[in-house]
XYZ file of C-alpha atoms in Angstrom:
164
model
C 0.069 0.098 0.031
C 1.181 3.723 0.023
C 0.911 6.552 1.565
C -2.031 8.879 0.907
C -2.092 11.892 2.883
C -4.506 15.295 3.127
C -4.673 18.584 4.642
C -8.469 18.684 5.591
C -10.841 20.962 6.557
C -15.142 20.114 7.918
C -17.299 23.205 8.517
C -19.831 23.402 10.907
C -22.367 25.607 11.581
C -21.772 27.417 14.857
C -25.366 27.936 16.028
C -26.300 24.694 15.785
C -23.132 22.464 15.294
C -24.154 20.890 12.629
C -21.702 19.873 9.849
C -22.174 21.703 6.465
C -19.829 20.666 5.030
C -19.704 17.068 2.155
C -16.852 15.125 1.018
C -18.696 12.972 -1.701
C -15.939 10.404 -1.813
C -15.431 9.947 1.645
C -18.982 10.711 2.785
C -18.772 9.180 6.398
C -17.262 12.099 8.079
C -17.267 15.455 6.495
C -13.720 16.152 5.615
C -13.115 17.991 2.307
C -9.634 17.898 0.362
C -7.473 20.739 0.985
C -4.247 19.310 -0.112
C -3.126 15.885 -1.270
C -0.083 13.617 -1.404
C 0.422 9.867 -2.882
C 3.952 8.243 -2.431
C 5.750 6.934 0.986
C 8.450 9.272 -1.039
C 6.185 12.199 0.634
C 6.602 10.401 3.988
C 8.763 12.868 5.402
C 6.424 15.794 4.264
C 3.593 13.635 6.903
C 5.989 13.664 9.687
C 6.924 17.459 9.510
C 3.366 18.285 9.598
C 2.723 16.077 12.355
C 5.199 17.419 14.500
C 4.134 20.945 13.406
C 0.361 19.859 14.416
C 1.978 18.777 17.606
C 3.798 22.056 18.406
C 0.441 23.553 17.818
C -1.501 21.452 19.704
C 0.681 20.419 22.119
C 0.017 16.867 21.471
C 2.243 13.944 20.598
C 0.669 12.409 18.050
C 2.736 9.527 15.523
C 3.091 8.977 11.779
C 0.696 5.914 13.674
C -2.063 7.701 13.699
C -4.742 8.361 11.130
C -6.466 11.569 11.943
C -4.811 14.194 13.788
C -6.558 17.174 14.479
C -4.589 20.454 12.878
C -5.186 23.742 14.920
C -5.747 26.910 12.450
C -2.824 28.589 13.829
C -0.332 26.217 12.450
C -1.344 26.195 9.079
C 1.063 29.375 8.544
C 3.942 27.497 9.479
C 2.384 25.092 7.784
C 2.445 26.785 3.962
C 5.704 27.963 4.760
C 7.449 23.869 5.179
C 6.248 23.472 2.484
C 7.718 26.043 0.710
C 11.199 24.757 1.701
C 10.776 21.472 1.386
C 9.329 21.945 -2.202
C 13.284 22.068 -2.668
C 14.859 18.652 -3.548
C 19.133 19.059 -2.780
C 21.198 17.981 -6.180
C 22.399 15.182 -3.830
C 19.155 13.614 -3.272
C 17.960 14.779 -6.935
C 16.218 11.492 -9.336
C 15.318 13.082 -11.430
C 10.977 11.507 -12.248
C 10.849 11.229 -8.116
C 12.070 14.696 -7.803
C 10.083 16.495 -10.000
C 7.313 15.129 -8.792
C 8.037 15.740 -5.257
C 8.857 19.742 -6.136
C 5.781 20.321 -7.887
C 3.341 18.472 -5.436
C 4.890 20.529 -2.971
C 4.753 23.578 -4.700
C 1.152 23.307 -5.734
C -0.001 22.608 -2.796
C 1.229 25.477 -0.240
C -0.514 27.530 -3.629
C -3.334 25.668 -2.780
C -2.378 25.949 0.789
C -1.621 29.488 0.793
C -4.967 30.411 -1.005
C -7.550 28.909 1.689
C -5.231 30.656 4.209
C -6.231 33.878 2.367
C -9.513 32.888 2.244
C -10.145 32.610 5.854
C -8.306 35.842 6.780
C -11.108 37.488 4.514
C -13.875 36.215 6.256
C -12.533 37.136 9.714
C -12.202 40.702 7.962
C -15.337 40.614 6.241
C -13.485 41.075 3.451
C -15.945 41.025 0.044
C -13.443 39.866 -2.208
C -13.107 36.983 -1.129
C -15.958 34.561 -2.745
C -15.764 30.402 -1.365
C -16.619 29.531 -4.670
C -13.919 26.456 -4.889
C -15.611 24.769 -1.514
C -19.241 25.580 -3.013
C -18.968 21.957 -4.516
C -18.493 20.439 -0.609
C -21.621 22.212 0.639
C -24.866 19.874 -0.708
C -27.319 21.810 0.849
C -28.163 25.551 -1.142
C -29.548 26.983 2.069
C -26.053 26.064 3.566
C -24.695 27.454 0.802
C -26.725 30.672 0.926
C -25.746 30.989 4.640
C -22.028 30.418 4.751
C -21.926 33.110 1.858
C -24.133 35.389 3.352
C -22.751 35.229 6.603
C -19.782 33.486 6.783
C -18.539 34.472 10.372
C -21.328 32.141 11.705
C -20.056 29.126 10.675
C -16.733 27.455 11.667
C -13.122 25.407 10.065
C -12.283 22.514 12.023
C -8.533 21.216 10.160
C -6.776 17.411 10.398
C -4.252 15.318 9.016
C -5.281 12.438 7.021
C -2.751 9.712 7.334
C -3.374 7.079 4.807
C -1.133 3.806 5.246
């Protein structure tokens, strides 16, 4: 089996505690994908993400844990970590593997930065940000309208999903 690694989010209505997000591929837990890596060559990324999550949460999760809560305030450091690790040193460079590692890390860093920017816009009531990327994860039309109209009425939970 290979390593599947995700950074995921779940959207919950604050007033009722009802989860409004839904991932159609993994609908049992309603977390949606923000970033995804698929290969044991990203084991170092998994270990770094877990280390950062533990730093911000005070927990002691390991690479044997499948679901690791991720405090929102850790997202900026993870973004930086992904950028720092998007370059493969020459002594480790193998053309096909290194190219995919670099591209995956840069793409996921960009996705995460865009997502962080969106959360900051929500907090600062900035109408420039539109939640269009996540619309497909909100199956109920009324929930979608409420989220767009009142984004501060919802909270976001994050996790690292470590599947091997």
